Coordinates of C-alpha atoms in Angstrom, one line a residue:
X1 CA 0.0 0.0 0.0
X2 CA 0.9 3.7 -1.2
X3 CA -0.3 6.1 1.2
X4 CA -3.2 4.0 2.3
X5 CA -5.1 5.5 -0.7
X6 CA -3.2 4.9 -3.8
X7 CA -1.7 1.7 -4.2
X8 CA 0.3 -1.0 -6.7
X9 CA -2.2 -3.7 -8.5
X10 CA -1.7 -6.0 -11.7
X11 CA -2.0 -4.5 -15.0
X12 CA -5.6 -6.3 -15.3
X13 CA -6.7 -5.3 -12.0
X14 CA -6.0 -1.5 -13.4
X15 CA -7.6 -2.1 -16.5
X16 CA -11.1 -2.9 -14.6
X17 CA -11.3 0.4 -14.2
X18 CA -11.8 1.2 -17.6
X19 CA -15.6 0.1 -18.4
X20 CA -18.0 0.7 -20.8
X21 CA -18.2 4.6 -22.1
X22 CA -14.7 5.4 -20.7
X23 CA -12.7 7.9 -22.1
X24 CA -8.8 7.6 -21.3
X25 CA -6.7 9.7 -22.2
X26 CA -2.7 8.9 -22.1
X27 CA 0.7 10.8 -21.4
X28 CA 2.1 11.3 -24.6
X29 CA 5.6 10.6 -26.3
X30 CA 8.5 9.4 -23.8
X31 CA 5.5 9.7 -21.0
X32 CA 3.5 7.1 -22.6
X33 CA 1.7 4.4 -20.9
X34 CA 3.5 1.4 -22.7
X35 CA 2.1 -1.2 -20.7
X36 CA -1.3 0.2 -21.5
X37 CA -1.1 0.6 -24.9
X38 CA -0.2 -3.4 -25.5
X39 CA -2.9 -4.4 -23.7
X40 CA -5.9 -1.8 -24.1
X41 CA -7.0 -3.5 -27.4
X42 CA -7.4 -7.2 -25.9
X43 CA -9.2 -5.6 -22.4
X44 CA -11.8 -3.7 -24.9
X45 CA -12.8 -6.6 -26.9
X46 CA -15.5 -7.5 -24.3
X47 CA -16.4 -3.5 -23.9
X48 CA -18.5 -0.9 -26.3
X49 CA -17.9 2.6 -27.0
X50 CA -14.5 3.5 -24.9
X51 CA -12.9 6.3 -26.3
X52 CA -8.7 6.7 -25.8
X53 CA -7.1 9.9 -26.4
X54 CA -3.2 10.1 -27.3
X55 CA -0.8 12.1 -28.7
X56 CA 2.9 11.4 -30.5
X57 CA 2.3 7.5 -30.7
X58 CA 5.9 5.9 -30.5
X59 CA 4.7 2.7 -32.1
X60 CA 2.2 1.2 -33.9
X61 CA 0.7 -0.5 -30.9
X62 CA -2.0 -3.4 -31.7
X63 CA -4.8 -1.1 -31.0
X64 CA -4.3 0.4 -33.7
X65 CA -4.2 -1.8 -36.4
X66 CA -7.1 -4.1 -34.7
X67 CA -10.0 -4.2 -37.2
X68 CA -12.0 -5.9 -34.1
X69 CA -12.1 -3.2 -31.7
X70 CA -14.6 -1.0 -34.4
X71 CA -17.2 -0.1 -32.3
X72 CA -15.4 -0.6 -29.0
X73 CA -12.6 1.7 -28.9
X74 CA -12.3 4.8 -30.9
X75 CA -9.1 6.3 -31.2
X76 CA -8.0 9.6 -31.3
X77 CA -5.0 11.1 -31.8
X78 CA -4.0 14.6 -30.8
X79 CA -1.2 14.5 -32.9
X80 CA -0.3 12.0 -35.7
X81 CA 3.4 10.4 -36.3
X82 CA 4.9 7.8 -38.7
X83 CA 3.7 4.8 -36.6
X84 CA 0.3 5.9 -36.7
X85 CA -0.1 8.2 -39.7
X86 CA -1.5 5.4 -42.3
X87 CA -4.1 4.5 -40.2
X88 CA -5.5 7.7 -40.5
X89 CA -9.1 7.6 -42.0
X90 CA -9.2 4.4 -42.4
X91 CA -11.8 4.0 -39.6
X92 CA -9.1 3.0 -36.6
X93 CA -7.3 6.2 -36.0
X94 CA -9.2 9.6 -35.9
X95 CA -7.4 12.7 -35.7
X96 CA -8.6 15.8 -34.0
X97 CA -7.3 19.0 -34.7
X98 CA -6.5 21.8 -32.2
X99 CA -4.2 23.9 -30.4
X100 CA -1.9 22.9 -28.4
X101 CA -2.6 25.3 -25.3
X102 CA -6.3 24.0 -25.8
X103 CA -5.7 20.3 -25.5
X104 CA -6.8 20.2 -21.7
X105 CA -9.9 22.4 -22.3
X106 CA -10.9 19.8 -24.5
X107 CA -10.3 16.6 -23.5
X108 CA -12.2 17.5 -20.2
X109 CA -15.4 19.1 -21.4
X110 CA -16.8 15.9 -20.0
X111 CA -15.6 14.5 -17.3
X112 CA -17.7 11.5 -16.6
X113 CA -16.0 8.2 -16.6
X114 CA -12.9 10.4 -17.8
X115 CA -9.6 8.1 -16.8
X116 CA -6.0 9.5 -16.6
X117 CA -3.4 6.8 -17.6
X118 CA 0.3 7.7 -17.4
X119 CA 3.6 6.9 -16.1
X120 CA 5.7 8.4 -13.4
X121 CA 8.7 7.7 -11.1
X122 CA 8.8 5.6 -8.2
X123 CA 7.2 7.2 -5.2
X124 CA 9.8 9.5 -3.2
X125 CA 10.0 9.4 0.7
X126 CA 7.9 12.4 0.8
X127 CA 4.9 10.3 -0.9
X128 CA 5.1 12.2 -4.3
X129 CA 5.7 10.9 -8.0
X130 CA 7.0 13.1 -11.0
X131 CA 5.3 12.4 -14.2
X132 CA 8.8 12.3 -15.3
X133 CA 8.7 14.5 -19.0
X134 CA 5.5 15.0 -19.8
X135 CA 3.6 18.0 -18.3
X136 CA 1.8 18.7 -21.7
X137 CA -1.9 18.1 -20.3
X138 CA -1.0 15.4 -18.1
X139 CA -1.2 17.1 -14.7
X140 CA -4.4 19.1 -15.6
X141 CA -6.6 15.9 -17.1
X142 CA -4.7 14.2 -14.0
X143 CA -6.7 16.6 -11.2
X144 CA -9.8 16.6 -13.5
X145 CA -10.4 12.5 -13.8
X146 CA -12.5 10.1 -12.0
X147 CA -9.3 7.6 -11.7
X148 CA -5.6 8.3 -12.1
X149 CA -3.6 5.3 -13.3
X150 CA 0.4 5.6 -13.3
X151 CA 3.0 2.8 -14.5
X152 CA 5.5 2.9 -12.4
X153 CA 9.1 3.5 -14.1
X154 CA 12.3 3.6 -12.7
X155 CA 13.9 4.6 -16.0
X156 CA 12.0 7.8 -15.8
X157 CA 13.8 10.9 -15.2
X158 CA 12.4 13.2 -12.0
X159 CA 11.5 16.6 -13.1
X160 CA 10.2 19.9 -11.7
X161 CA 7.7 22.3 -12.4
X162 CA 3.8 20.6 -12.9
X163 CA 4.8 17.2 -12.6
X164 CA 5.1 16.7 -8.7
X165 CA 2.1 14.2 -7.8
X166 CA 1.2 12.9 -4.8
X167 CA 0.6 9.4 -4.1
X168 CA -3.1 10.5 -2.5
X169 CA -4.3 11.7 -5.6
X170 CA -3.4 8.1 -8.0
X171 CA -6.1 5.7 -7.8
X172 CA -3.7 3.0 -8.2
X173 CA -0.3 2.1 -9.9
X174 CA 1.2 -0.5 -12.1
X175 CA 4.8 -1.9 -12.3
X176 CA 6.4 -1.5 -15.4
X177 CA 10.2 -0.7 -15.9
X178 CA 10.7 0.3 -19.8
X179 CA 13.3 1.9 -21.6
X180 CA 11.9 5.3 -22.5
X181 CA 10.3 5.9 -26.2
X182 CA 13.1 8.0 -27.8
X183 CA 13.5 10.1 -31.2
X184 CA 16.4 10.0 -33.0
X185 CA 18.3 12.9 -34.3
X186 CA 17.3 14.2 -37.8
X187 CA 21.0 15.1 -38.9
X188 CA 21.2 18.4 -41.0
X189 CA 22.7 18.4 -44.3
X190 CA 24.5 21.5 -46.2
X191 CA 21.0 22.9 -47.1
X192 CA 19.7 23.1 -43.4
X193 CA 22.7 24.5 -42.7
X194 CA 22.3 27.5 -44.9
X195 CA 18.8 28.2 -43.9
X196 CA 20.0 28.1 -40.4
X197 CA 22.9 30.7 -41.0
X198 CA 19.9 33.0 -41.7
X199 CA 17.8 32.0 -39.2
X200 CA 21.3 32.8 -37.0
X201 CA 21.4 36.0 -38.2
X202 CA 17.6 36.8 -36.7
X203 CA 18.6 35.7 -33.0
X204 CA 20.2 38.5 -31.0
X205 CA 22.0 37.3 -27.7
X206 CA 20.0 37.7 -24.8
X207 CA 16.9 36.2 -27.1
X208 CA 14.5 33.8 -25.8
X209 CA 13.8 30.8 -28.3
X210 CA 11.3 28.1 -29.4
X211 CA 12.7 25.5 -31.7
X212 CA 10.7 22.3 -33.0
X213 CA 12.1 19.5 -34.3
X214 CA 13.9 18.1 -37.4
X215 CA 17.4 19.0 -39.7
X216 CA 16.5 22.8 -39.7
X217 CA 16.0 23.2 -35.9
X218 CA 19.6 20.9 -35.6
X219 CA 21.2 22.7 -37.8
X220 CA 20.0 26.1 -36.0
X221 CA 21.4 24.9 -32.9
X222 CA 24.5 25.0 -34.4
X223 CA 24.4 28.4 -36.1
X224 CA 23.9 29.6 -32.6
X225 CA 26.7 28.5 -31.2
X226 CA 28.1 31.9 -30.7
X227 CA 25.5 33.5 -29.0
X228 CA 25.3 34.6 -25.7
X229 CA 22.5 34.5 -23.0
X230 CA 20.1 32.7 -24.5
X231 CA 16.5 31.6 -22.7
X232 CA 14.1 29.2 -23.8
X233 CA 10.5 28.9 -23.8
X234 CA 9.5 26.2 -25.9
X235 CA 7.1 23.7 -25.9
X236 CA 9.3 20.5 -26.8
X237 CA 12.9 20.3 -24.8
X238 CA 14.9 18.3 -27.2
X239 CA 18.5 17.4 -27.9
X240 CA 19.6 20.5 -29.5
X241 CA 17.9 23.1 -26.3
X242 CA 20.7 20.7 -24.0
X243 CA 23.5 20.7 -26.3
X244 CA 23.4 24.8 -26.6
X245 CA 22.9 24.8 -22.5
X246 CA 25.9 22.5 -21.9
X247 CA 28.0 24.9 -24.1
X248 CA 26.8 28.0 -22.2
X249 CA 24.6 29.0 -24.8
X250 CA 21.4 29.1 -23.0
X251 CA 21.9 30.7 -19.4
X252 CA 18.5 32.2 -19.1
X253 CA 19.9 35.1 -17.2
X254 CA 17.8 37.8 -19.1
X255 CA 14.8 36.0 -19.2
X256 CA 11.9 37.9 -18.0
X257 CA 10.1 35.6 -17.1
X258 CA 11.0 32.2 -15.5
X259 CA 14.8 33.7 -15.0
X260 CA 17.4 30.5 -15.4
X261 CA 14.9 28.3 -16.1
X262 CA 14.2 25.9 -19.8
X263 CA 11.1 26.1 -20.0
X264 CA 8.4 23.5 -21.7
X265 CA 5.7 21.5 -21.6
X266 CA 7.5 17.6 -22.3
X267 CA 11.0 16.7 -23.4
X268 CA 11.3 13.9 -26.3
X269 CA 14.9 12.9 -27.7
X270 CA 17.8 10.4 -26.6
X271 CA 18.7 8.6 -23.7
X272 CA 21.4 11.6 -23.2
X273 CA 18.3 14.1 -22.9
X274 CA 16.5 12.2 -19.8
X275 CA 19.8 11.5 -18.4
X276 CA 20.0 15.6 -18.6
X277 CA 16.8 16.8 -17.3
X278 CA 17.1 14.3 -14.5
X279 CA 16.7 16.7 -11.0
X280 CA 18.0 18.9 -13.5
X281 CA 17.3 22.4 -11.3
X282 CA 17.2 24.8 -14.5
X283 CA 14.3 22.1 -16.1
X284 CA 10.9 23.7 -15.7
X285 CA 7.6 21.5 -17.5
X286 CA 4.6 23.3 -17.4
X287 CA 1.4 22.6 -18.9
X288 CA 0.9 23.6 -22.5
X289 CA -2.0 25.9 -21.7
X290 CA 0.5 28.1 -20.0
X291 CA 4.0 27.1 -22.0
X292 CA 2.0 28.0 -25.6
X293 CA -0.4 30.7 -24.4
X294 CA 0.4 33.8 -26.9
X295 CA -0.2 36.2 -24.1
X296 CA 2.2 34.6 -21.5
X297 CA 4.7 33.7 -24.5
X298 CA 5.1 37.3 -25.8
X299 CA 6.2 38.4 -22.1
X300 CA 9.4 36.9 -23.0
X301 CA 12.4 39.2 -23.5
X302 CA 13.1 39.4 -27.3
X303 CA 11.0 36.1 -28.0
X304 CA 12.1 34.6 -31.0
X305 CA 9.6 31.3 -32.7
X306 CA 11.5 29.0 -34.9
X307 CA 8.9 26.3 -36.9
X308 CA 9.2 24.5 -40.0
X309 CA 6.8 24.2 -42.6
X310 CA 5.5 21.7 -45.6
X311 CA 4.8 24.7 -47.9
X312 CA 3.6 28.3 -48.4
X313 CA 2.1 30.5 -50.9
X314 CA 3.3 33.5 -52.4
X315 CA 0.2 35.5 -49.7
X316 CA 1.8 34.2 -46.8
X317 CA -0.4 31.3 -45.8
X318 CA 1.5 28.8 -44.6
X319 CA 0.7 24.7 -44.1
X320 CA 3.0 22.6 -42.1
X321 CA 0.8 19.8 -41.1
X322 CA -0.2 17.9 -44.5
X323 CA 0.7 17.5 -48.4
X324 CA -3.0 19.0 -49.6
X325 CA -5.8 16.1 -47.9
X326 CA -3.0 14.1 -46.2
X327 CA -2.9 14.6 -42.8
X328 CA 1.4 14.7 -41.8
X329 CA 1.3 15.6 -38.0
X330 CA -0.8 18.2 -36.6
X331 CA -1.5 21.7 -35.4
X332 CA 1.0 21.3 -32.1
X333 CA 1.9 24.9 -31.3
X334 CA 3.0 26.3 -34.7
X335 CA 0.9 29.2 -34.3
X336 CA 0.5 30.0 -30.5
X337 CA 4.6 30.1 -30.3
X338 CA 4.7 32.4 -34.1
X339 CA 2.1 34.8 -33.2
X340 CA 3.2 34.7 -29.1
X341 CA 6.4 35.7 -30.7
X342 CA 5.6 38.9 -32.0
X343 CA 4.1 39.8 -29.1
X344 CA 7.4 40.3 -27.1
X345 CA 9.6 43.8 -27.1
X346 CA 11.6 42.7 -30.2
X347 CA 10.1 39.1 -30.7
X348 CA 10.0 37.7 -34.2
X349 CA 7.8 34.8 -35.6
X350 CA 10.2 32.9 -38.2
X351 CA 8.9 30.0 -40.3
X352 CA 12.4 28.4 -41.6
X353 CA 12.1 25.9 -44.6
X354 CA 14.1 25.1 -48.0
X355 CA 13.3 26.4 -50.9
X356 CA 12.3 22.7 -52.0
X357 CA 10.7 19.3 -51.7
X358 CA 12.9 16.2 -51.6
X359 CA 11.1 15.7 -55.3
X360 CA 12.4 19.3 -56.4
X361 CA 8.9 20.9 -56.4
X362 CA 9.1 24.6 -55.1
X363 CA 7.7 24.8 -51.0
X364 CA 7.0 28.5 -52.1
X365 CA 3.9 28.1 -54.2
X366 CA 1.6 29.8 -55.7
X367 CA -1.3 28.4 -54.0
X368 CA -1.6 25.7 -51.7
X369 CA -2.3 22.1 -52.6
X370 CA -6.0 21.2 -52.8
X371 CA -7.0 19.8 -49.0
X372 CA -3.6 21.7 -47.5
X373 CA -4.2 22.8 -44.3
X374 CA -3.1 26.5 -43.1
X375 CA -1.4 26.1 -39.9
X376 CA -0.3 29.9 -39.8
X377 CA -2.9 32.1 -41.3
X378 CA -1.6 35.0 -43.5
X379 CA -3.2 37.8 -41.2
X380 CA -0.2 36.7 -38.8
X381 CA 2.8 35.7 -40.9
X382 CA 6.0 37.6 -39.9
X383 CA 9.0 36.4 -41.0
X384 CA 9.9 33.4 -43.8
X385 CA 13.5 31.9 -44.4
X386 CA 15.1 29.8 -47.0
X387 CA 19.0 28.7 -47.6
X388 CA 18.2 31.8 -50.4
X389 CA 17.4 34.7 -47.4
X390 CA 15.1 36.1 -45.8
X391 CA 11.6 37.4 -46.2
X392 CA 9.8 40.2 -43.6
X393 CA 6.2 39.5 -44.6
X394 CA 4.5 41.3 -41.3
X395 CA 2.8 44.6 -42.4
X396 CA 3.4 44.2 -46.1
X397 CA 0.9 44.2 -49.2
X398 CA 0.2 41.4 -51.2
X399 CA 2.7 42.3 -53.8
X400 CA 5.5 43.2 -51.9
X401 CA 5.0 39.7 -49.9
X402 CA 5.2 38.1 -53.4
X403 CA 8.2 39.9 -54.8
X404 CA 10.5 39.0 -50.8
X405 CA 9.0 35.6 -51.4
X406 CA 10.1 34.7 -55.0
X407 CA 13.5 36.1 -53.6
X408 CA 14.1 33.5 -51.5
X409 CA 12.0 30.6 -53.4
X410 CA 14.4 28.3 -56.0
X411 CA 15.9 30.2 -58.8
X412 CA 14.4 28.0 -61.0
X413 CA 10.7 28.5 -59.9
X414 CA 10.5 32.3 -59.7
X415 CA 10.1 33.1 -63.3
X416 CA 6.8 30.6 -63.2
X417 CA 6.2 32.0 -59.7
X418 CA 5.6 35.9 -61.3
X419 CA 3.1 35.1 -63.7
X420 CA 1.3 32.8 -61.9
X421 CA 1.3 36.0 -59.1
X422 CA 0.5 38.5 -62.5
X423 CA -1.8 36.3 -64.0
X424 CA -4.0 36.4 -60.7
X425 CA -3.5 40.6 -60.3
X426 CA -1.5 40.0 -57.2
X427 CA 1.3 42.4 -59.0

C-alpha cells in the first residue's frame, strides 16, 4: 500500500477500471503508458464505446491496427506520427485537430467516466511521484479524472515544475520498468545548414527561443553556437535546447520571465536528454495551456519562434501539417509560439524551410495544394527563411509579400512564380 489511498495492482486489475463509455486519455511521447497501450485492445474486446485519447504514438501498438475493436474503442489522436499516420481515416485512428494550449480544455469538457493513464517515477519518501517528461496536459486531465492510473518506471527521469504528484491523488499504480520511447536525431545536411545561418542572423543574444524538431531546428542549434544569454520557452525540450545549454549557450539570465529556467511543456529525444533533465534544477515543465499561451509567450524578452513548414504560398499562408488532404502531424503549437512571438519587445515569428521538396517541387507556391491545411494564417505571418534569405512579410501588401518571397523561393521556380502572381492581379 501507497499512502493507504493509492496503491500498486496488476495491470488487469487496473484495466477494470476502464468500463463501458470510458474515455482515457494517455501521457504522450517518452510519457507514454507502454504497458497500456499493449494491452488496451485485448481488455476492450468484451467493452462498447471506450474512447482513448493520445498524442505522439511511438509505435504502432495493436490497437491500432485491430479491425475488431470498431465499435469498441475509438481512437483519437492529438497529434499523428509515422507509426500511426497510415491509419488515419481508415476508420481506426481519428485525428482531431486543435491547439496545443487548448488540448486540456478539450479533453475534459466531460468529465464522466474520464480516466487519466500515465507513467511516473517511483514514489519518493515524501509520498510524491513526477510524471517524469511529460507535463503537456497530463497534470491538468490528471486533477480533472475520475481515476488516475500511473506505470510505475524507474527509468523515468524526475522533473520539476507541474509534474510533482502525490501518491493520495493516484487511484492505483502498475509496475512497469521500460526503456523510454526515444527520437532519434534528424542530422542536417548543407542545405539546413544554410537556412539556419539565416535564421542565426535573426537571434540576438540575450533572445528567448522556441525550436521544433527536425534537420532545420539541428542545424539552427549549431548556427547559434556563438550567442550569448540565451533563454528558452519552448514547448518540446529536445537534444539540440541541452546541447546549446551544456556549451553556455542558454543561461536564461535575461529571461523575464521564468529567469534561469528551460522552460516546456515535455522533453522527447535520446537517452542523453533524460539523463540531462534528470533533477535537473534549471528544467521547468509546465502545462501547454500556460507554455504555448500567446499572451504569457510574448512576455518573454526578445521572444524569438522557430517552426518549420511543408509549404507556403506567395500570400503568406502557410501549411505545415499535410501535403493537400493528407494529414502529416498536426497543429501542435505552430501558431500560438509564431504569433506569441511577435508579441514580445523585439520578438519575431520565423517559419524556416528550404526552398524545395525532396522531389524538387518549389515549398513557395503559388497556391496551396488542394486539402492543404493553413497552420499559420496570413493575417499573422512575420517572418519566412530559405537557404536563399530572408523574407519580412508582417505589415506588407500582397505584392511586396510576393516579390521578398520569390526572392528566396528556387531560382528556377521564380520566373513561373511571377506570372502565376501577375496572372491572378496579385502584382
Amino acid at each position: 500500500m501507497l499512502g493507504g489511498i493509492a496503491k500498486i495492482v496488476a495491470l488487469d486489475e487496473a484495466l477494470e477500471f476502464i468500463g463501458n463509455g470510458s474515455r482515457v486519455v494517455t501521457a504522450m511521447a517518452a510519457a507514454e503508458p507502454q504497458s497500456l497501450f499493449e494491452r488496451i485492445g485485448e481488455h476492450c474486446k468484451s467493452l462498447q464505446n471506450v474512447t482513448l485519447h493520445c498524442a505522439n504514438p511511438s509505435r504502432d501498438y495493436p490497437c491500432f491496427s485491430d479491425d475488431s475493436l470498431l465499435g469498441r474503442l475509438d481512437l483519437r489522436v492529438m497529434f499523428l506520427t509515422h507509426p500511426v499516420r497510415r491509419r488515419q481515416g481508415r476508420g481506426r485512428v481519428h485525428y482531431v485537430p486543435q491547439h496545443l494550449s487548448h488540448w486540456v480544455r478539450n479533453l475534459s469538457r466531460e468529465r464522466d467516466k474520464l480516466v487519466f493513464w500515465g507513467s511516473c517515477t517511483p514514489p519518493d519518501e515524501r509520498g510524491f511521484v513526477s510524471l517524469g517528461p511529460g507535463a503537456c496536459y497530463e497534470p491538468e486531465i490528471l486533477r480533472a479524472a475520475c481515476a488516475v492510473i500511473l506505470e510505475i518506471n524507474p527509468k523515468m527521469p524526475v522533473t520539476s515544475g507541474a509534474t510533482h504528484v502525490p501518491i493520495s491523488w493516484v487511484t492505483a499504480f502498475v509496475n512497469s520498468p521500460r526503456a523510454l520511447p526515444v527520437l532519434s536525431r534528424c542530422e542536417p545536411d548543407a542545405t539546413d545548414h544554410q537556412v539556419a545561418a539565416h535564421v542565426a542572423e535573426l537571434v540576438v543574444d540575450e533572445s528567448t527561443i522556441q525550436l521544433g524538431i527536425g534537420g532545420i531546428p539541428n542545424a539552427i542549434g549549431s548556427a547559434l553556437e556563438g550567442r550569448r544569454d540565451l533563454g528558452v520557452h519552448t514547448e518540446m525540450i529536445n537534444d539540440t535546447i541541452m546541447d546549446l545549454y551544456l556549451k553556455g549557450v542558454v543561461t536564461g539570465r535575461k529571461k523575464s520571465i521564468w529567469p534561469g529556467k528551460i522552460v516546456g511543456a515535455f522533453a522527447y529525444g535520446s537517452k542523453e536528454l533524460y539523463s540531462f533533465i534528470d533533477a535537473h534544477p534549471a528544467i521547468e515543465l509546465q502545462p501547454a495551456s500556460v507554455v504555448n499561451d500567446p499572451y504569457r509567450i510574448g512576455r518573454n524578452h526578445r521572444m524569438v519562434s522557430i517552426n518549420t513548414a511543408v509549404e507556403i504560398d506567395l500570400t503568406g499562408q502557410v501549411c505545415s501539417e499535410s501535403i493537400g488532404h493528407e494529414e502529416l502531424s498536426g497543429v501542435g503549437g505552430a501558431a500560438e509560439t509564431h504569433i506569441g512571438a511577435q508579441r514580445s519587445d523585439g520578438g519575431r515569428g520565423i517559419v524556416a524551410l528550404r526552398s524545395t521538396a525532396k522531389d524538387g517541387s518549389s515549398k513557395i507556391v503559388f497556391e496551396l495544394k488542394p486539402g492543404a491545411k493553413v497552420s499559420i494564417s496570413r493575417n499573422d505571418i512575420d517572418t519566412v527563411v530559405t537557404e536563399h534569405g530572408v523574407a519580412t512579410l508582417a505589415g506588407r501588401s500582397v505584392a511586396e509579400r510576393v516579390r521578398a518571397l520569390v526572392e528566396i523561393a528556387d531560382p528556377a521556380a521564380r520566373e513561373k512564380l511571377l506570372a502565376q502572381a501577375r496572372a491572378a492581379s496579385y502584382l
